[in-house]
PDB file of C-alpha atoms in Angstrom:
ATOM      1  CA  UNK A 286     -54.752 -74.874 158.579  1.00  0.00           C
ATOM      2  CA  UNK A 287     -52.660 -77.475 160.345  1.00  0.00           C
ATOM      3  CA  UNK A 288     -50.603 -78.005 157.282  1.00  0.00           C
ATOM      4  CA  UNK A 289     -49.730 -74.196 157.249  1.00  0.00           C
ATOM      5  CA  UNK A 290     -48.943 -74.277 160.855  1.00  0.00           C
ATOM      6  CA  UNK A 291     -46.644 -77.265 160.512  1.00  0.00           C
ATOM      7  CA  UNK A 292     -44.966 -75.554 157.619  1.00  0.00           C
ATOM      8  CA  UNK A 293     -44.530 -72.379 159.735  1.00  0.00           C
ATOM      9  CA  UNK A 294     -43.030 -74.435 162.407  1.00  0.00           C
ATOM     10  CA  UNK A 295     -40.649 -76.235 160.021  1.00  0.00           C
ATOM     11  CA  UNK A 296     -39.492 -72.779 158.638  1.00  0.00           C
ATOM     12  CA  UNK A 297     -38.928 -71.434 162.199  1.00  0.00           C
ATOM     13  CA  UNK A 298     -37.195 -74.685 163.232  1.00  0.00           C
ATOM     14  CA  UNK A 299     -34.718 -74.292 160.226  1.00  0.00           C
ATOM     15  CA  UNK A 300     -34.125 -70.663 161.151  1.00  0.00           C
ATOM     16  CA  UNK A 301     -33.466 -71.787 164.763  1.00  0.00           C
ATOM     17  CA  UNK A 302     -31.003 -74.474 163.621  1.00  0.00           C
ATOM     18  CA  UNK A 303     -29.173 -71.941 161.548  1.00  0.00           C
ATOM     19  CA  UNK A 304     -29.156 -69.500 164.377  1.00  0.00           C
ATOM     20  CA  UNK A 305     -27.745 -72.121 166.616  1.00  0.00           C
ATOM     21  CA  UNK A 306     -25.075 -73.396 164.137  1.00  0.00           C
ATOM     22  CA  UNK A 307     -23.525 -70.029 163.091  1.00  0.00           C
ATOM     23  CA  UNK A 308     -22.201 -69.155 166.546  1.00  0.00           C
ATOM     24  CA  UNK A 309     -21.472 -72.912 167.202  1.00  0.00           C
ATOM     25  CA  UNK A 310     -19.258 -72.918 164.177  1.00  0.00           C
ATOM     26  CA  UNK A 311     -17.665 -69.463 164.859  1.00  0.00           C
ATOM     27  CA  UNK A 312     -17.035 -70.116 168.493  1.00  0.00           C
ATOM     28  CA  UNK A 313     -16.184 -73.936 168.540  1.00  0.00           C
ATOM     29  CA  UNK A 314     -15.683 -75.496 165.194  1.00  0.00           C
ATOM     30  CA  UNK A 315     -13.449 -73.024 163.482  1.00  0.00           C
ATOM     31  CA  UNK A 316     -11.038 -72.602 166.355  1.00  0.00           C
ATOM     32  CA  UNK A 317     -10.785 -76.372 166.698  1.00  0.00           C
ATOM     33  CA  UNK A 318     -10.257 -76.881 162.920  1.00  0.00           C
ATOM     34  CA  UNK A 319      -7.453 -74.258 163.063  1.00  0.00           C
ATOM     35  CA  UNK A 320      -5.696 -76.412 165.681  1.00  0.00           C
ATOM     36  CA  UNK A 321      -6.626 -74.336 168.745  1.00  0.00           C
ATOM     37  CA  UNK A 322      -6.969 -76.266 171.931  1.00  0.00           C
ATOM     38  CA  UNK A 323      -9.974 -75.255 173.768  1.00  0.00           C
ATOM     39  CA  UNK A 324     -10.508 -76.305 177.463  1.00  0.00           C
ATOM     40  CA  UNK A 325     -13.543 -78.503 177.925  1.00  0.00           C
ATOM     41  CA  UNK A 326     -15.152 -75.783 180.093  1.00  0.00           C
ATOM     42  CA  UNK A 327     -14.687 -73.249 177.284  1.00  0.00           C
ATOM     43  CA  UNK A 328     -16.256 -75.546 174.822  1.00  0.00           C
ATOM     44  CA  UNK A 329     -19.268 -76.212 177.086  1.00  0.00           C
ATOM     45  CA  UNK A 330     -19.638 -72.416 177.717  1.00  0.00           C
ATOM     46  CA  UNK A 331     -19.477 -71.678 174.029  1.00  0.00           C
ATOM     47  CA  UNK A 332     -22.082 -74.307 173.205  1.00  0.00           C
ATOM     48  CA  UNK A 333     -24.310 -73.100 175.869  1.00  0.00           C
ATOM     49  CA  UNK A 334     -24.021 -69.518 174.366  1.00  0.00           C
ATOM     50  CA  UNK A 335     -24.892 -70.690 170.919  1.00  0.00           C
ATOM     51  CA  UNK A 336     -27.870 -72.657 172.266  1.00  0.00           C
ATOM     52  CA  UNK A 337     -28.916 -69.515 174.219  1.00  0.00           C
ATOM     53  CA  UNK A 338     -28.916 -67.453 171.243  1.00  0.00           C
ATOM     54  CA  UNK A 339     -31.064 -69.969 169.380  1.00  0.00           C
ATOM     55  CA  UNK A 340     -33.516 -70.370 172.303  1.00  0.00           C
ATOM     56  CA  UNK A 341     -33.957 -66.406 172.381  1.00  0.00           C
ATOM     57  CA  UNK A 342     -35.211 -66.716 168.795  1.00  0.00           C
ATOM     58  CA  UNK A 343     -37.721 -69.240 169.776  1.00  0.00           C
ATOM     59  CA  UNK A 344     -38.747 -67.206 172.792  1.00  0.00           C
ATOM     60  CA  UNK A 345     -39.023 -63.818 171.024  1.00  0.00           C
ATOM     61  CA  UNK A 346     -39.891 -64.825 167.378  1.00  0.00           C
ATOM     62  CA  UNK A 347     -43.595 -63.925 167.773  1.00  0.00           C
ATOM     63  CA  UNK A 348     -42.993 -60.484 169.304  1.00  0.00           C
ATOM     64  CA  UNK A 349     -43.406 -58.695 165.987  1.00  0.00           C
ATOM     65  CA  UNK A 350     -47.091 -58.070 165.392  1.00  0.00           C
ATOM     66  CA  UNK A 351     -46.764 -60.104 162.226  1.00  0.00           C
ATOM     67  CA  UNK A 352     -45.388 -63.154 164.186  1.00  0.00           C
ATOM     68  CA  UNK A 353     -42.310 -65.180 163.362  1.00  0.00           C
ATOM     69  CA  UNK A 354     -40.857 -65.601 159.976  1.00  0.00           C
ATOM     70  CA  UNK A 355     -42.638 -68.900 159.525  1.00  0.00           C
ATOM     71  CA  UNK A 356     -45.938 -67.382 160.360  1.00  0.00           C
ATOM     72  CA  UNK A 357     -45.391 -64.456 157.997  1.00  0.00           C
ATOM     73  CA  UNK A 358     -44.429 -66.709 155.103  1.00  0.00           C
ATOM     74  CA  UNK A 359     -47.461 -68.952 155.719  1.00  0.00           C
ATOM     75  CA  UNK A 360     -49.763 -65.981 156.388  1.00  0.00           C
ATOM     76  CA  UNK A 361     -50.714 -66.871 159.945  1.00  0.00           C
ATOM     77  CA  UNK A 362     -51.083 -64.795 163.075  1.00  0.00           C
ATOM     78  CA  UNK A 363     -51.224 -65.169 166.856  1.00  0.00           C
ATOM     79  CA  UNK A 364     -54.537 -63.879 168.206  1.00  0.00           C
ATOM     80  CA  UNK A 365     -56.181 -63.677 171.555  1.00  0.00           C
ATOM     81  CA  UNK A 366     -58.432 -66.913 171.795  1.00  0.00           C
ATOM     82  CA  UNK A 367     -61.423 -64.765 173.137  1.00  0.00           C
ATOM     83  CA  UNK A 368     -61.428 -61.601 171.057  1.00  0.00           C
ATOM     84  CA  UNK A 369     -59.683 -62.909 167.928  1.00  0.00           C
ATOM     85  CA  UNK A 370     -57.599 -59.731 167.884  1.00  0.00           C
ATOM     86  CA  UNK A 371     -53.864 -59.714 167.744  1.00  0.00           C
ATOM     87  CA  UNK A 372     -52.558 -61.166 170.931  1.00  0.00           C
ATOM     88  CA  UNK A 373     -50.650 -58.816 173.355  1.00  0.00           C
ATOM     89  CA  UNK A 374     -46.867 -58.910 173.567  1.00  0.00           C
ATOM     90  CA  UNK A 375     -47.154 -60.640 176.951  1.00  0.00           C
ATOM     91  CA  UNK A 376     -49.365 -63.423 175.591  1.00  0.00           C
ATOM     92  CA  UNK A 377     -47.100 -63.958 172.507  1.00  0.00           C
ATOM     93  CA  UNK A 378     -44.091 -64.071 174.796  1.00  0.00           C
ATOM     94  CA  UNK A 379     -45.872 -66.428 177.332  1.00  0.00           C
ATOM     95  CA  UNK A 380     -46.906 -68.819 174.506  1.00  0.00           C
ATOM     96  CA  UNK A 381     -43.315 -69.506 173.590  1.00  0.00           C
ATOM     97  CA  UNK A 382     -41.766 -70.000 176.964  1.00  0.00           C
ATOM     98  CA  UNK A 383     -43.209 -73.548 176.870  1.00  0.00           C
ATOM     99  CA  UNK A 384     -40.792 -74.449 174.260  1.00  0.00           C
ATOM    100  CA  UNK A 385     -38.462 -75.218 177.257  1.00  0.00           C
ATOM    101  CA  UNK A 386     -40.630 -78.445 177.370  1.00  0.00           C
ATOM    102  CA  UNK A 387     -39.563 -79.151 173.669  1.00  0.00           C
ATOM    103  CA  UNK A 388     -40.826 -82.624 172.768  1.00  0.00           C
ATOM    104  CA  UNK A 389     -43.666 -82.580 175.400  1.00  0.00           C
ATOM    105  CA  UNK A 390     -45.022 -79.428 173.666  1.00  0.00           C
ATOM    106  CA  UNK A 391     -44.947 -81.229 170.289  1.00  0.00           C
ATOM    107  CA  UNK A 392     -46.633 -84.390 171.768  1.00  0.00           C
ATOM    108  CA  UNK A 393     -49.253 -82.389 173.443  1.00  0.00           C
ATOM    109  CA  UNK A 394     -49.979 -80.468 170.077  1.00  0.00           C
ATOM    110  CA  UNK A 395     -50.324 -83.665 168.225  1.00  0.00           C
ATOM    111  CA  UNK A 396     -52.662 -85.101 170.892  1.00  0.00           C
ATOM    112  CA  UNK A 397     -54.722 -82.005 171.722  1.00  0.00           C
ATOM    113  CA  UNK A 398     -54.410 -80.106 168.526  1.00  0.00           C
ATOM    114  CA  UNK A 399     -53.341 -77.095 170.627  1.00  0.00           C
ATOM    115  CA  UNK A 400     -49.985 -76.239 172.012  1.00  0.00           C
ATOM    116  CA  UNK A 401     -49.403 -75.949 175.823  1.00  0.00           C
ATOM    117  CA  UNK A 402     -48.197 -72.389 175.172  1.00  0.00           C
ATOM    118  CA  UNK A 403     -51.477 -71.408 173.530  1.00  0.00           C
ATOM    119  CA  UNK A 404     -53.486 -73.020 176.264  1.00  0.00           C
ATOM    120  CA  UNK A 405     -51.580 -71.040 178.851  1.00  0.00           C
ATOM    121  CA  UNK A 406     -51.511 -67.755 177.078  1.00  0.00           C
ATOM    122  CA  UNK A 407     -55.109 -68.257 175.835  1.00  0.00           C
ATOM    123  CA  UNK A 408     -54.141 -67.679 172.177  1.00  0.00           C
ATOM    124  CA  UNK A 409     -54.857 -69.193 168.752  1.00  0.00           C
ATOM    125  CA  UNK A 410     -52.996 -69.195 165.506  1.00  0.00           C
ATOM    126  CA  UNK A 411     -55.262 -68.373 162.624  1.00  0.00           C
ATOM    127  CA  UNK A 412     -54.860 -67.389 158.963  1.00  0.00           C
ATOM    128  CA  UNK A 413     -54.661 -63.716 158.102  1.00  0.00           C
TER     129      UNK A 413
END
């Protein structure tokens, strides 16, 4: 199970990186490569926008009932820890807010075998 969850994380991480890099290239790199001079403030705002778009994927990726693309591929689902039924939209959203903690979330998962988000939202990730 942990291998499947790790692979689902890797899939979602790659998707997030792609989602971050596409607007980054469109908004920053292509104009710079074409010789446009962008003010520093414009570069910062554009970089923040591309990061925000990627973060929105991280935050909203489990809202579909079947979960994120990584979970769908690995045949996993997010369930209520108590009932083992599909977790509510609110719980699926709450569990992903903790990705703001980034590395702390990963370290806690390695140590505790459960994400901070799953602890707060009272959810589990199980096989379908």
